């Protein structure tokens, strides 16, 4: 597998925010979101080649029971099922962080943390924008993920204007437990996070959806957490 980095930190987002976890960041993502904070993990060949066994061994060097497999986009990695199986066998709780663009049956993770990409993520470059728009949202895949996995849905909110698109996306997916939906501010730095948090908090109060912290930005201010 192509690994961008393996490190120990606090889970920054979602219902498990604050839980110490080992992060396995796989390389490769086709989406190229405008505000992506892990652009260094876009290119698959930028990662170092690891066997599944070596990843598990590296994860086990840390006592944490919680493992977050992230990216890039981990759900496009052909060896992901084998990695999840081996991590589960070693007693780990596994969260997969995904944009929700691919479904793998019977994956066996503990939490599918899905962050569907809204139009606010579309890159400015026309060529990248075309690829992005083509693959950023697949409602059928999102339905399969939420119907078959323990999940949370996290939307990145750039402005108040994103709310109708979020509501439309939830309506199209259907059958979403609103208690599992979270909104989080679009931000690359601590200052941006603090500036946008009141706006997102207001939307959360208005809709009854939960606010997701982004501890990695609050703590490391846009620097890599390692
Ligand atoms: S899906 Fe995630 S990793 Fe891929 S470009 Fe968008 S934010 Fe970055």
PDB file of N, CA, C and O and ligand atoms in Angstrom, residues 25-26 28-39 41-42 70-74 97-101 115 117 121 132 156 214, ligand 1:
ATOM      1  N   UNK A  25      -2.212   7.448   7.114  1.00  0.00           N
ATOM      2  CA  UNK A  25      -2.640   8.240   5.964  1.00  0.00           C
ATOM      3  C   UNK A  25      -2.167   7.571   4.671  1.00  0.00           C
ATOM      4  O   UNK A  25      -0.971   7.490   4.407  1.00  0.00           O
ATOM      5  N   UNK A  26      -3.125   7.087   3.894  1.00  0.00           N
ATOM      6  CA  UNK A  26      -2.791   6.461   2.622  1.00  0.00           C
ATOM      7  C   UNK A  26      -2.697   7.541   1.540  1.00  0.00           C
ATOM      8  O   UNK A  26      -3.404   8.553   1.594  1.00  0.00           O
ATOM      9  N   UNK A  28      -3.008   9.100  -2.293  1.00  0.00           N
ATOM     10  CA  UNK A  28      -3.843   8.983  -3.494  1.00  0.00           C
ATOM     11  C   UNK A  28      -5.255   9.479  -3.263  1.00  0.00           C
ATOM     12  O   UNK A  28      -5.957   8.994  -2.383  1.00  0.00           O
ATOM     13  N   UNK A  29      -5.641  10.518  -4.011  1.00  0.00           N
ATOM     14  CA  UNK A  29      -7.029  10.991  -3.993  1.00  0.00           C
ATOM     15  C   UNK A  29      -7.299  11.704  -5.316  1.00  0.00           C
ATOM     16  O   UNK A  29      -6.521  12.578  -5.710  1.00  0.00           O
ATOM     17  N   UNK A  30      -8.393  11.338  -5.993  1.00  0.00           N
ATOM     18  CA  UNK A  30      -8.660  11.953  -7.300  1.00  0.00           C
ATOM     19  C   UNK A  30      -9.385  13.299  -7.211  1.00  0.00           C
ATOM     20  O   UNK A  30      -9.548  13.971  -8.222  1.00  0.00           O
ATOM     21  N   UNK A  31      -9.822  13.717  -6.022  1.00  0.00           N
ATOM     22  CA  UNK A  31     -10.764  14.840  -5.966  1.00  0.00           C
ATOM     23  C   UNK A  31     -10.151  16.244  -6.077  1.00  0.00           C
ATOM     24  O   UNK A  31     -10.760  17.142  -6.621  1.00  0.00           O
ATOM     25  N   UNK A  32      -8.999  16.452  -5.485  1.00  0.00           N
ATOM     26  CA  UNK A  32      -8.339  17.767  -5.591  1.00  0.00           C
ATOM     27  C   UNK A  32      -9.197  18.925  -5.055  1.00  0.00           C
ATOM     28  O   UNK A  32      -9.365  19.954  -5.726  1.00  0.00           O
ATOM     29  N   UNK A  33      -9.753  18.766  -3.873  1.00  0.00           N
ATOM     30  CA  UNK A  33     -10.610  19.820  -3.307  1.00  0.00           C
ATOM     31  C   UNK A  33      -9.820  21.135  -3.144  1.00  0.00           C
ATOM     32  O   UNK A  33      -8.648  21.112  -2.758  1.00  0.00           O
ATOM     33  N   UNK A  34     -10.506  22.223  -3.376  1.00  0.00           N
ATOM     34  CA  UNK A  34      -9.886  23.560  -3.336  1.00  0.00           C
ATOM     35  C   UNK A  34      -9.192  23.821  -2.004  1.00  0.00           C
ATOM     36  O   UNK A  34      -8.089  24.341  -1.955  1.00  0.00           O
ATOM     37  N   UNK A  35      -9.837  23.443  -0.913  1.00  0.00           N
ATOM     38  CA  UNK A  35      -9.307  23.779   0.407  1.00  0.00           C
ATOM     39  C   UNK A  35      -8.670  22.572   1.113  1.00  0.00           C
ATOM     40  O   UNK A  35      -8.480  22.602   2.333  1.00  0.00           O
ATOM     41  N   UNK A  36      -8.338  21.544   0.346  1.00  0.00           N
ATOM     42  CA  UNK A  36      -7.761  20.324   0.952  1.00  0.00           C
ATOM     43  C   UNK A  36      -6.539  20.662   1.814  1.00  0.00           C
ATOM     44  O   UNK A  36      -5.649  21.394   1.390  1.00  0.00           O
ATOM     45  N   UNK A  37      -6.496  20.107   3.032  1.00  0.00           N
ATOM     46  CA  UNK A  37      -5.351  20.391   3.910  1.00  0.00           C
ATOM     47  C   UNK A  37      -4.319  19.263   3.887  1.00  0.00           C
ATOM     48  O   UNK A  37      -3.382  19.258   4.679  1.00  0.00           O
ATOM     49  N   UNK A  38      -4.504  18.293   2.980  1.00  0.00           N
ATOM     50  CA  UNK A  38      -3.502  17.214   2.865  1.00  0.00           C
ATOM     51  C   UNK A  38      -3.122  17.023   1.393  1.00  0.00           C
ATOM     52  O   UNK A  38      -3.104  15.896   0.893  1.00  0.00           O
ATOM     53  N   UNK A  39      -2.794  18.124   0.749  1.00  0.00           N
ATOM     54  CA  UNK A  39      -2.456  18.056  -0.682  1.00  0.00           C
ATOM     55  C   UNK A  39      -1.230  17.166  -0.926  1.00  0.00           C
ATOM     56  O   UNK A  39      -1.089  16.579  -1.982  1.00  0.00           O
ATOM     57  N   UNK A  41      -0.804  14.396   0.094  1.00  0.00           N
ATOM     58  CA  UNK A  41      -1.227  12.987  -0.011  1.00  0.00           C
ATOM     59  C   UNK A  41      -2.063  12.731  -1.268  1.00  0.00           C
ATOM     60  O   UNK A  41      -2.622  11.663  -1.442  1.00  0.00           O
ATOM     61  N   UNK A  42      -2.146  13.704  -2.165  1.00  0.00           N
ATOM     62  CA  UNK A  42      -2.952  13.517  -3.374  1.00  0.00           C
ATOM     63  C   UNK A  42      -2.373  12.458  -4.311  1.00  0.00           C
ATOM     64  O   UNK A  42      -3.078  11.644  -4.868  1.00  0.00           O
ATOM     65  N   UNK A  70      -6.952   7.199   6.957  1.00  0.00           N
ATOM     66  CA  UNK A  70      -7.371   8.401   6.268  1.00  0.00           C
ATOM     67  C   UNK A  70      -6.567   8.565   4.997  1.00  0.00           C
ATOM     68  O   UNK A  70      -5.888   7.663   4.537  1.00  0.00           O
ATOM     69  N   UNK A  71      -6.654   9.751   4.403  1.00  0.00           N
ATOM     70  CA  UNK A  71      -5.922   9.945   3.161  1.00  0.00           C
ATOM     71  C   UNK A  71      -5.612  11.408   2.934  1.00  0.00           C
ATOM     72  O   UNK A  71      -5.541  12.186   3.897  1.00  0.00           O
ATOM     73  N   UNK A  72      -5.576  11.724   1.633  1.00  0.00           N
ATOM     74  CA  UNK A  72      -6.004  10.949   0.483  1.00  0.00           C
ATOM     75  C   UNK A  72      -7.409  10.373   0.642  1.00  0.00           C
ATOM     76  O   UNK A  72      -8.175  10.796   1.474  1.00  0.00           O
ATOM     77  N   UNK A  73      -7.672   9.388  -0.192  1.00  0.00           N
ATOM     78  CA  UNK A  73      -8.968   8.708  -0.138  1.00  0.00           C
ATOM     79  C   UNK A  73      -8.731   7.210   0.062  1.00  0.00           C
ATOM     80  O   UNK A  73      -8.435   6.494  -0.902  1.00  0.00           O
ATOM     81  N   UNK A  74      -8.852   6.726   1.304  1.00  0.00           N
ATOM     82  CA  UNK A  74      -8.524   5.316   1.573  1.00  0.00           C
ATOM     83  C   UNK A  74      -9.440   4.314   0.874  1.00  0.00           C
ATOM     84  O   UNK A  74      -9.016   3.186   0.612  1.00  0.00           O
ATOM     85  N   UNK A  97     -11.800   7.542   7.315  1.00  0.00           N
ATOM     86  CA  UNK A  97     -12.178   8.893   6.892  1.00  0.00           C
ATOM     87  C   UNK A  97     -12.254   8.889   5.371  1.00  0.00           C
ATOM     88  O   UNK A  97     -11.265   8.631   4.685  1.00  0.00           O
ATOM     89  N   UNK A  98     -13.439   9.194   4.842  1.00  0.00           N
ATOM     90  CA  UNK A  98     -13.637   9.093   3.386  1.00  0.00           C
ATOM     91  C   UNK A  98     -14.522  10.226   2.881  1.00  0.00           C
ATOM     92  O   UNK A  98     -15.359  10.748   3.636  1.00  0.00           O
ATOM     93  N   UNK A  99     -14.360  10.550   1.611  1.00  0.00           N
ATOM     94  CA  UNK A  99     -15.269  11.512   0.977  1.00  0.00           C
ATOM     95  C   UNK A  99     -16.555  10.810   0.538  1.00  0.00           C
ATOM     96  O   UNK A  99     -17.467  11.462   0.034  1.00  0.00           O
ATOM     97  N   UNK A 100     -16.616   9.507   0.694  1.00  0.00           N
ATOM     98  CA  UNK A 100     -17.839   8.766   0.355  1.00  0.00           C
ATOM     99  C   UNK A 100     -18.002   8.555  -1.146  1.00  0.00           C
ATOM    100  O   UNK A 100     -19.116   8.565  -1.663  1.00  0.00           O
ATOM    101  N   UNK A 101     -16.872   8.325  -1.831  1.00  0.00           N
ATOM    102  CA  UNK A 101     -16.952   8.162  -3.293  1.00  0.00           C
ATOM    103  C   UNK A 101     -16.822   6.705  -3.724  1.00  0.00           C
ATOM    104  O   UNK A 101     -16.855   6.413  -4.918  1.00  0.00           O
ATOM    105  N   UNK A 115     -17.333  12.360   4.664  1.00  0.00           N
ATOM    106  CA  UNK A 115     -17.397  13.813   4.468  1.00  0.00           C
ATOM    107  C   UNK A 115     -17.731  14.098   2.999  1.00  0.00           C
ATOM    108  O   UNK A 115     -16.824  14.318   2.182  1.00  0.00           O
ATOM    109  N   UNK A 117     -18.476  15.852  -0.333  1.00  0.00           N
ATOM    110  CA  UNK A 117     -17.932  17.142  -0.765  1.00  0.00           C
ATOM    111  C   UNK A 117     -19.001  17.987  -1.465  1.00  0.00           C
ATOM    112  O   UNK A 117     -19.624  17.558  -2.433  1.00  0.00           O
ATOM    113  N   UNK A 121     -16.068  22.941  -2.474  1.00  0.00           N
ATOM    114  CA  UNK A 121     -14.739  22.310  -2.529  1.00  0.00           C
ATOM    115  C   UNK A 121     -14.156  22.275  -3.943  1.00  0.00           C
ATOM    116  O   UNK A 121     -13.021  21.837  -4.141  1.00  0.00           O
ATOM    117  N   UNK A 132     -13.254  16.867 -10.601  1.00  0.00           N
ATOM    118  CA  UNK A 132     -13.840  16.978  -9.258  1.00  0.00           C
ATOM    119  C   UNK A 132     -15.370  16.883  -9.323  1.00  0.00           C
ATOM    120  O   UNK A 132     -15.993  16.100  -8.596  1.00  0.00           O
ATOM    121  N   UNK A 156     -18.325  20.126   5.436  1.00  0.00           N
ATOM    122  CA  UNK A 156     -17.492  21.312   5.596  1.00  0.00           C
ATOM    123  C   UNK A 156     -18.283  22.528   5.124  1.00  0.00           C
ATOM    124  O   UNK A 156     -18.741  22.580   3.986  1.00  0.00           O
ATOM    125  N   UNK A 214     -12.562  21.092  14.964  1.00  0.00           N
ATOM    126  CA  UNK A 214     -11.446  20.656  14.106  1.00  0.00           C
ATOM    127  C   UNK A 214     -10.161  20.894  14.910  1.00  0.00           C
ATOM    128  O   UNK A 214      -9.432  21.860  14.706  1.00  0.00           O
TER     129      UNK A 214
HETATM  130  S1  LIG B   1     -11.369  14.292  -0.695  1.00  0.00           S
HETATM  131 FE1  LIG B   1     -10.188  14.805   1.123  1.00  0.00          FE
HETATM  132  S2  LIG B   1      -8.059  14.201   0.609  1.00  0.00           S
HETATM  133 FE2  LIG B   1      -9.217  14.276  -1.304  1.00  0.00          FE
HETATM  134  S3  LIG B   1      -8.819  16.326  -2.104  1.00  0.00           S
HETATM  135 FE3  LIG B   1     -10.761  16.423  -0.949  1.00  0.00          FE
HETATM  136  S4  LIG B   1     -10.174  17.037   1.114  1.00  0.00           S
HETATM  137 FE4  LIG B   1      -8.289  16.368   0.072  1.00  0.00          FE
END
